[in-house]
Short mmCIF file of C-alpha atoms in Angstrom, two decimals:
data_model
loop_
_atom_site.label_atom_id
_atom_site.label_comp_id
_atom_site.label_asym_id
_atom_site.label_seq_id
_atom_site.Cartn_x
_atom_site.Cartn_y
_atom_site.Cartn_z
CA UNK A 296 105.50 90.95 77.89
CA UNK A 297 106.01 89.15 81.48
CA UNK A 298 107.87 86.58 82.29
CA UNK A 299 107.50 83.24 84.40
CA UNK A 300 110.12 81.22 85.88
CA UNK A 301 108.81 77.84 86.33
CA UNK A 302 111.23 75.78 88.48
CA UNK A 303 110.85 72.20 88.25
CA UNK A 304 112.49 69.65 90.49
CA UNK A 305 112.30 66.09 90.16
CA UNK A 306 113.56 63.55 92.42
CA UNK A 307 113.26 60.03 92.56
CA UNK A 308 112.02 57.88 95.18
CA UNK A 309 108.34 56.91 96.58
CA UNK A 310 106.31 55.93 99.54
CA UNK A 311 103.27 54.02 99.51
CA UNK A 312 102.43 54.43 102.67
CA UNK A 313 99.39 56.75 104.01
CA UNK A 314 99.07 59.97 104.19
CA UNK A 315 98.49 61.30 108.05
CA UNK A 316 96.51 64.66 107.22
CA UNK A 317 96.90 65.56 110.42
CA UNK A 318 100.87 66.30 110.30
CA UNK A 319 100.94 66.50 106.37
CA UNK A 320 102.69 69.70 106.23
CA UNK A 321 103.30 73.15 108.09
CA UNK A 322 104.00 76.59 107.92
CA UNK A 323 104.72 79.66 109.91
CA UNK A 324 106.38 83.07 109.88
CA UNK A 325 109.98 83.29 109.77
CA UNK A 326 110.81 87.17 110.13
CA UNK A 327 113.72 87.22 112.26
CA UNK A 328 115.58 85.25 109.40
CA UNK A 329 118.88 85.96 107.77
CA UNK A 330 117.31 86.51 104.99
CA UNK A 331 114.61 88.84 106.44
CA UNK A 332 117.60 90.61 107.92
CA UNK A 333 119.77 91.12 104.78
CA UNK A 334 117.09 92.35 102.97
CA UNK A 335 116.19 95.26 105.65
CA UNK A 336 120.22 95.79 106.14
CA UNK A 337 121.00 96.33 102.38
CA UNK A 338 118.16 97.59 101.40
CA UNK A 339 117.02 95.24 98.75
CA UNK A 340 113.13 95.30 98.85
CA UNK A 341 110.83 93.32 100.66
CA UNK A 342 110.60 89.55 101.30
CA UNK A 343 108.19 87.13 102.92
CA UNK A 344 110.00 84.77 104.80
CA UNK A 345 108.28 81.24 106.47
CA UNK A 346 109.52 77.68 107.40
CA UNK A 347 108.08 75.04 105.68
CA UNK A 348 107.76 71.52 107.47
CA UNK A 349 107.02 68.59 105.19
CA UNK A 350 106.53 65.51 107.33
CA UNK A 351 105.81 63.04 104.43
CA UNK A 352 107.93 64.91 101.96
CA UNK A 353 108.34 61.35 99.41
CA UNK A 354 104.88 61.91 99.04
CA UNK A 355 104.50 65.29 98.22
CA UNK A 356 104.29 68.09 95.85
CA UNK A 357 104.44 71.26 96.10
CA UNK A 358 103.28 74.36 94.24
CA UNK A 359 104.38 78.02 95.48
CA UNK A 360 102.93 80.80 93.19
CA UNK A 361 102.20 84.50 92.99
CA UNK A 362 98.99 85.78 91.08
CA UNK A 363 99.26 89.74 90.14
CA UNK A 364 95.98 91.96 89.31
CA UNK A 365 96.19 95.46 88.55
CA UNK A 366 92.70 97.76 88.66
CA UNK A 367 90.78 94.77 89.16
CA UNK A 368 91.79 92.49 86.26
CA UNK A 369 94.64 89.74 86.07
CA UNK A 370 97.67 90.28 85.16
CA UNK A 371 99.06 88.87 81.80
CA UNK A 372 100.58 86.24 82.82
CA UNK A 373 98.28 85.73 85.65
CA UNK A 374 100.43 83.78 87.81
CA UNK A 375 103.80 86.11 87.62
CA UNK A 376 106.58 83.78 89.47
CA UNK A 377 105.99 80.05 90.48
CA UNK A 378 107.96 76.70 91.96
CA UNK A 379 106.68 73.56 91.80
CA UNK A 380 108.70 70.61 93.37
CA UNK A 381 108.39 67.62 95.00
CA UNK A 382 108.95 63.83 96.08
CA UNK A 383 112.04 63.87 97.92
CA UNK A 384 114.31 60.93 98.53
CA UNK A 385 113.68 62.37 102.59
CA UNK A 386 110.87 61.43 104.38
CA UNK A 387 111.09 64.66 106.14
CA UNK A 388 112.14 68.13 104.65
CA UNK A 389 111.81 71.38 106.93
CA UNK A 390 113.73 74.93 105.86
CA UNK A 391 113.02 78.33 104.55
CA UNK A 392 110.37 79.36 102.47
CA UNK A 393 109.91 82.70 100.65
CA UNK A 394 109.41 85.65 97.75
CA UNK A 395 110.99 88.18 97.65
CA UNK A 396 110.62 91.93 95.06
CA UNK A 397 114.22 93.30 94.96
CA UNK A 398 114.24 96.95 93.80
CA UNK A 399 116.30 97.19 90.87
CA UNK A 400 117.78 99.95 88.65
CA UNK A 401 115.28 102.15 87.41
CA UNK A 402 112.73 101.94 89.49
CA UNK A 403 112.55 98.46 88.09
CA UNK A 404 111.37 95.49 90.22
CA UNK A 405 112.42 91.63 89.72
CA UNK A 406 110.80 88.59 92.07
CA UNK A 407 112.44 85.57 92.93
CA UNK A 408 111.05 82.50 95.20
CA UNK A 409 112.41 79.98 97.03
CA UNK A 410 112.54 76.79 98.87
CA UNK A 411 114.44 74.05 100.67
CA UNK A 412 116.94 72.49 97.83
CA UNK A 413 115.15 75.02 94.82
CA UNK A 414 114.88 78.59 93.74
CA UNK A 415 113.90 80.96 91.07
CA UNK A 416 116.06 83.09 88.80
CA UNK A 417 115.00 86.83 89.88
CA UNK A 418 113.37 88.27 86.94
CA UNK A 419 111.46 91.35 85.76
CA UNK A 420 108.01 91.72 85.42
CA UNK A 421 107.60 94.90 83.26
CA UNK A 422 105.46 97.98 83.99
CA UNK A 423 103.22 96.01 86.87
CA UNK A 424 104.48 97.14 89.60
CA UNK A 425 105.75 101.30 88.42
CA UNK A 426 104.97 103.75 91.33
CA UNK A 427 103.26 106.29 88.48
CA UNK A 428 100.32 107.25 90.73
CA UNK A 429 101.12 104.90 93.87
CA UNK A 430 100.28 106.82 97.03
CA UNK A 431 101.12 103.90 99.21
CA UNK A 432 102.92 100.44 99.20
CA UNK A 433 102.41 97.28 101.92
CA UNK A 434 103.13 93.83 102.23
CA UNK A 435 101.74 92.30 104.71
CA UNK A 436 101.84 88.06 105.74
CA UNK A 437 97.90 86.98 105.44
CA UNK A 438 98.87 84.13 108.11
CA UNK A 439 99.24 84.82 111.51
CA UNK A 440 102.11 84.26 113.85
CA UNK A 441 100.73 80.88 115.13
CA UNK A 442 101.98 77.49 113.21
CA UNK A 443 99.46 76.85 110.21
CA UNK A 444 98.71 73.14 109.26
CA UNK A 445 98.15 72.52 105.63
CA UNK A 446 95.96 69.69 104.25
CA UNK A 447 96.43 67.70 101.17
CA UNK A 448 95.68 69.59 98.09
CA UNK A 449 94.49 73.01 100.53
CA UNK A 450 95.44 76.55 98.51
CA UNK A 451 96.58 78.82 101.25
CA UNK A 452 96.97 82.75 100.82
CA UNK A 453 100.35 83.53 102.64
CA UNK A 454 101.00 86.96 101.54
CA UNK A 455 99.61 90.65 100.37
CA UNK A 456 101.15 93.04 98.35
CA UNK A 457 99.44 96.10 97.26
CA UNK A 458 99.73 99.56 95.98
CA UNK A 459 97.34 102.12 95.86
CA UNK A 460 96.41 105.12 94.39
CA UNK A 461 94.03 106.62 97.02
CA UNK A 462 93.95 105.63 100.74
CA UNK A 463 94.44 102.16 102.59
CA UNK A 464 91.34 100.18 103.82
CA UNK A 465 92.21 97.15 106.57
CA UNK A 466 90.96 93.83 104.61
CA UNK A 467 90.30 90.16 106.14
CA UNK A 468 92.69 88.25 103.83
CA UNK A 469 91.38 84.73 104.56
CA UNK A 470 87.44 86.47 103.52
CA UNK A 471 87.08 85.75 99.73
CA UNK A 472 85.03 88.66 99.87
CA UNK A 473 87.01 91.03 101.00
CA UNK A 474 89.75 89.89 99.06
CA UNK A 475 87.82 90.68 95.76
CA UNK A 476 87.23 94.00 97.17
CA UNK A 477 90.75 94.71 97.64
CA UNK A 478 91.55 93.50 94.50
CA UNK A 479 88.95 96.01 93.25
CA UNK A 480 90.05 98.61 95.06
CA UNK A 481 93.46 98.90 95.30
CA UNK A 482 95.99 99.68 91.83
CA UNK A 483 97.90 96.42 91.96
CA UNK A 484 97.51 93.14 94.21
CA UNK A 485 99.51 90.37 94.73
CA UNK A 486 98.58 87.37 95.87
CA UNK A 487 101.19 84.36 96.85
CA UNK A 488 100.08 81.10 97.68
CA UNK A 489 100.95 77.75 98.28
CA UNK A 490 99.30 74.15 98.11
CA UNK A 491 100.55 70.85 98.19
CA UNK A 492 99.42 67.48 97.05
CA UNK A 493 99.87 64.07 97.67
CA UNK A 494 101.35 61.65 94.65
#
């Protein structure tokens, strides 16, 4: 049975001021960080690393998760790992946020997530990412190099991990129809998503 890690950080503190949607939150790639360099040097596996800035962190709640699919069907559980946190005592919070896949012993895979001031413990996900029948694997960022603004309540796709049994096709990760085709075509698909809500 697949494990789900839900790490929730409750912080007392509240602001009743209005939310400025234009500067609410931004996220950008941070591929040259020490986190990714460590994964590459060792090598440990794959890592998606971002820089997240919350301009109104005292009014925000962040949910950061990974959805799993295999042979076109939702994995069980559907959310393989998840972080949920918010209501910082500080109005502005900025730092690294990411998701990693660790290559453990016996060809097992471990998942973990982290964000400013919170993280999950690496945990096993059973047989979902086995290499049986896999001819290729890819991990891609779903956003470009430019900083992306996140609106309150918006769900944003940040990264895609794929295992294929035939050959790779190119898909537009920000197009829902293309995503659905990819999920049907590939053996295994993991989608890394984030949503930031106003409290």
